[in-house]
Amino acid sequence: MDFKDSEYFDVEFEGEDFTDIEVSKISFYNCHFKKCNFKETVFNKCLFDSTDFESCNFALSKLPESSFKECEFSSCNLKAVNWSEARWPSILVVSQINFFECDLSHSTFMGVSLKEAIFLDCKLHNTDFRDANMSRSKLNRCDLSGALFNNTELEGASFLESVEYDINFHENNIKQAEFSLPEAIALLRHLDIVLKE
């Protein structure tokens, strides 16, 4: 399927196949995508405003200069997506995207502002958060095995019930961030100490 119009308002797309196509300069307002396939699709300079995605496949898709405003992804495959190539406002009060039960493994948010973003019940294996601003964000009940944090702003962030994270507090600001025991013991591995039972 191809998009025929340059703007879509209040449209529901379900079960559509947009695999390996390029979508350029199209705006979506208050739309809903369900069980759509965007694998390897290129979204070039597109706008998604108040648009939701449910059970969609975005694996290996590209987002050059595309913008997101108040968007939500639930139960989506978002593997290996480079979110840092999307267009983000230079001044951002809160994040414009939230994720629920999504697989974002091998994706990158490097340098992206994700203030107050929500990642709930997500798989974040080897996801790159370096240089991102994630202050007051919630990464709860997530699997962060191999996720990268360096020069990441994590003040007030929540990692409650998340597992497998490796965050060096010498290289990241974790002031007032929330962690659950026993997983929080992993934060001590960056201290020059020996733990004994």
C-alpha positions as a Python dict, from the first residue, in 0.01 Angstrom:
ca = {
    (1, 'M'): (0, 0, 0),
    (2, 'D'): (112, 354, -75),
    (3, 'F'): (-7, 677, 81),
    (4, 'K'): (-194, 888, -177),
    (5, 'D'): (-250, 1205, 27),
    (6, 'S'): (-7, 1446, 192),
    (7, 'E'): (-213, 1471, 513),
    (8, 'Y'): (-429, 1226, 708),
    (9, 'F'): (-668, 1319, 990),
    (10, 'D'): (-836, 1070, 1228),
    (11, 'V'): (-767, 771, 1004),
    (12, 'E'): (-738, 412, 1127),
    (13, 'F'): (-503, 180, 942),
    (14, 'E'): (-522, -191, 1027),
    (15, 'G'): (-325, -483, 886),
    (16, 'E'): (-169, -276, 609),
    (17, 'D'): (169, -371, 456),
    (18, 'F'): (406, -78, 404),
    (19, 'T'): (721, -292, 386),
    (20, 'D'): (1034, -147, 227),
    (21, 'I'): (881, 170, 79),
    (22, 'E'): (972, 536, 119),
    (23, 'V'): (714, 768, 271),
    (24, 'S'): (806, 1134, 220),
    (25, 'K'): (664, 1458, 359),
    (26, 'I'): (334, 1312, 480),
    (27, 'S'): (163, 1429, 800),
    (28, 'F'): (-56, 1212, 1023),
    (29, 'Y'): (-283, 1374, 1282),
    (30, 'N'): (-467, 1171, 1545),
    (31, 'C'): (-429, 851, 1343),
    (32, 'H'): (-415, 494, 1467),
    (33, 'F'): (-206, 214, 1315),
    (34, 'K'): (-279, -144, 1422),
    (35, 'K'): (-91, -457, 1312),
    (36, 'C'): (77, -270, 1026),
    (37, 'N'): (411, -376, 880),
    (38, 'F'): (670, -99, 836),
    (39, 'K'): (975, -326, 815),
    (40, 'E'): (1265, -143, 644),
    (41, 'T'): (1030, 145, 558),
    (42, 'V'): (1186, 492, 525),
    (43, 'F'): (990, 782, 672),
    (44, 'N'): (1148, 1094, 524),
    (45, 'K'): (1045, 1429, 675),
    (46, 'C'): (711, 1294, 797),
    (47, 'L'): (507, 1425, 1090),
    (48, 'F'): (321, 1207, 1340),
    (49, 'D'): (100, 1415, 1569),
    (50, 'S'): (-109, 1248, 1843),
    (51, 'T'): (-77, 920, 1655),
    (52, 'D'): (-70, 573, 1812),
    (53, 'F'): (85, 248, 1693),
    (54, 'E'): (-36, -89, 1820),
    (55, 'S'): (127, -425, 1743),
    (56, 'C'): (318, -280, 1446),
    (57, 'N'): (649, -395, 1300),
    (58, 'F'): (907, -117, 1255),
    (59, 'A'): (1217, -338, 1247),
    (60, 'L'): (1502, -171, 1057),
    (61, 'S'): (1286, 125, 957),
    (62, 'K'): (1446, 468, 911),
    (63, 'L'): (1322, 807, 1030),
    (64, 'P'): (1533, 1080, 865),
    (65, 'E'): (1407, 1426, 968),
    (66, 'S'): (1069, 1286, 1077),
    (67, 'S'): (892, 1437, 1379),
    (68, 'F'): (684, 1286, 1658),
    (69, 'K'): (445, 1477, 1882),
    (70, 'E'): (255, 1302, 2161),
    (71, 'C'): (283, 956, 2005),
    (72, 'E'): (247, 619, 2172),
    (73, 'F'): (379, 276, 2072),
    (74, 'S'): (237, -40, 2230),
    (75, 'S'): (340, -402, 2167),
    (76, 'C'): (551, -295, 1868),
    (77, 'N'): (867, -444, 1718),
    (78, 'L'): (1107, -147, 1702),
    (79, 'K'): (1434, -335, 1668),
    (80, 'A'): (1736, -154, 1524),
    (81, 'V'): (1566, 183, 1474),
    (82, 'N'): (1788, 492, 1485),
    (83, 'W'): (1572, 746, 1665),
    (84, 'S'): (1854, 999, 1672),
    (85, 'E'): (1812, 1064, 1298),
    (86, 'A'): (1456, 1185, 1355),
    (87, 'R'): (1389, 1556, 1402),
    (88, 'W'): (1361, 1664, 1765),
    (89, 'P'): (1273, 2014, 1895),
    (90, 'S'): (1571, 2214, 2019),
    (91, 'I'): (1368, 2309, 2326),
    (92, 'L'): (1167, 2022, 2468),
    (93, 'V'): (978, 2027, 2797),
    (94, 'V'): (875, 1659, 2794),
    (95, 'S'): (924, 1361, 2565),
    (96, 'Q'): (696, 1330, 2265),
    (97, 'I'): (696, 949, 2254),
    (98, 'N'): (610, 670, 2498),
    (99, 'F'): (657, 294, 2470),
    (100, 'F'): (459, 9, 2628),
    (101, 'E'): (556, -359, 2591),
    (102, 'C'): (780, -286, 2294),
    (103, 'D'): (1104, -446, 2175),
    (104, 'L'): (1355, -166, 2112),
    (105, 'S'): (1664, -385, 2112),
    (106, 'H'): (1965, -257, 1915),
    (107, 'S'): (1796, 80, 1867),
    (108, 'T'): (1966, 411, 1936),
    (109, 'F'): (1845, 723, 2113),
    (110, 'M'): (2191, 877, 2120),
    (111, 'G'): (2168, 1248, 2200),
    (112, 'V'): (1786, 1249, 2201),
    (113, 'S'): (1584, 1438, 2464),
    (114, 'L'): (1358, 1186, 2636),
    (115, 'K'): (1260, 1389, 2941),
    (116, 'E'): (972, 1221, 3122),
    (117, 'A'): (949, 950, 2855),
    (118, 'I'): (782, 622, 2951),
    (119, 'F'): (932, 281, 2872),
    (120, 'L'): (712, 24, 3044),
    (121, 'D'): (761, -353, 3017),
    (122, 'C'): (1002, -303, 2726),
    (123, 'K'): (1293, -509, 2597),
    (124, 'L'): (1593, -279, 2560),
    (125, 'H'): (1881, -514, 2480),
    (126, 'N'): (2188, -322, 2357),
    (127, 'T'): (1982, -4, 2319),
    (128, 'D'): (2200, 308, 2301),
    (129, 'F'): (2107, 591, 2539),
    (130, 'R'): (2444, 767, 2535),
    (131, 'D'): (2429, 1148, 2558),
    (132, 'A'): (2049, 1134, 2592),
    (133, 'N'): (1851, 1347, 2834),
    (134, 'M'): (1630, 1104, 3024),
    (135, 'S'): (1562, 1310, 3334),
    (136, 'R'): (1243, 1203, 3515),
    (137, 'S'): (1186, 930, 3257),
    (138, 'K'): (1037, 596, 3360),
    (139, 'L'): (1206, 275, 3250),
    (140, 'N'): (1006, 41, 3469),
    (141, 'R'): (990, -339, 3442),
    (142, 'C'): (1232, -328, 3149),
    (143, 'D'): (1511, -564, 3047),
    (144, 'L'): (1819, -346, 2987),
    (145, 'S'): (2076, -615, 2911),
    (146, 'G'): (2367, -454, 2728),
    (147, 'A'): (2202, -109, 2714),
    (148, 'L'): (2454, 174, 2682),
    (149, 'F'): (2460, 473, 2918),
    (150, 'N'): (2736, 732, 2900),
    (151, 'N'): (2701, 1104, 2968),
    (152, 'T'): (2329, 1030, 3004),
    (153, 'E'): (2113, 1263, 3213),
    (154, 'L'): (1916, 1034, 3446),
    (155, 'E'): (1827, 1270, 3729),
    (156, 'G'): (1496, 1165, 3883),
    (157, 'A'): (1459, 871, 3643),
    (158, 'S'): (1288, 552, 3756),
    (159, 'F'): (1422, 201, 3697),
    (160, 'L'): (1184, 26, 3934),
    (161, 'E'): (1160, -350, 3876),
    (162, 'S'): (1395, -326, 3578),
    (163, 'V'): (1678, -575, 3537),
    (164, 'E'): (2021, -624, 3380),
    (165, 'Y'): (2122, -256, 3366),
    (166, 'D'): (2483, -145, 3391),
    (167, 'I'): (2502, 224, 3478),
    (168, 'N'): (2829, 386, 3585),
    (169, 'F'): (2735, 669, 3821),
    (170, 'H'): (3076, 828, 3759),
    (171, 'E'): (2981, 880, 3393),
    (172, 'N'): (2607, 949, 3427),
    (173, 'N'): (2398, 1175, 3650),
    (174, 'I'): (2169, 946, 3852),
    (175, 'K'): (2083, 1196, 4126),
    (176, 'Q'): (1749, 1104, 4288),
    (177, 'A'): (1695, 820, 4039),
    (178, 'E'): (1491, 524, 4168),
    (179, 'F'): (1608, 163, 4162),
    (180, 'S'): (1477, -161, 4310),
    (181, 'L'): (1664, -414, 4518),
    (182, 'P'): (1831, -652, 4462),
    (183, 'E'): (1901, -531, 4106),
    (184, 'A'): (2037, -198, 4234),
    (185, 'I'): (2340, -380, 4375),
    (186, 'A'): (2471, -379, 4016),
    (187, 'L'): (2544, -6, 4060),
    (188, 'L'): (2821, -98, 4304),
    (189, 'R'): (3031, -277, 4043),
    (190, 'H'): (3180, 59, 3942),
    (191, 'L'): (3322, 116, 4290),
    (192, 'D'): (3665, -12, 4385),
    (193, 'I'): (3526, -236, 4655),
    (194, 'V'): (3493, -603, 4732),
    (195, 'L'): (3152, -740, 4829),
    (196, 'K'): (3133, -1048, 5052),
    (197, 'E'): (2840, -1241, 5187),
}
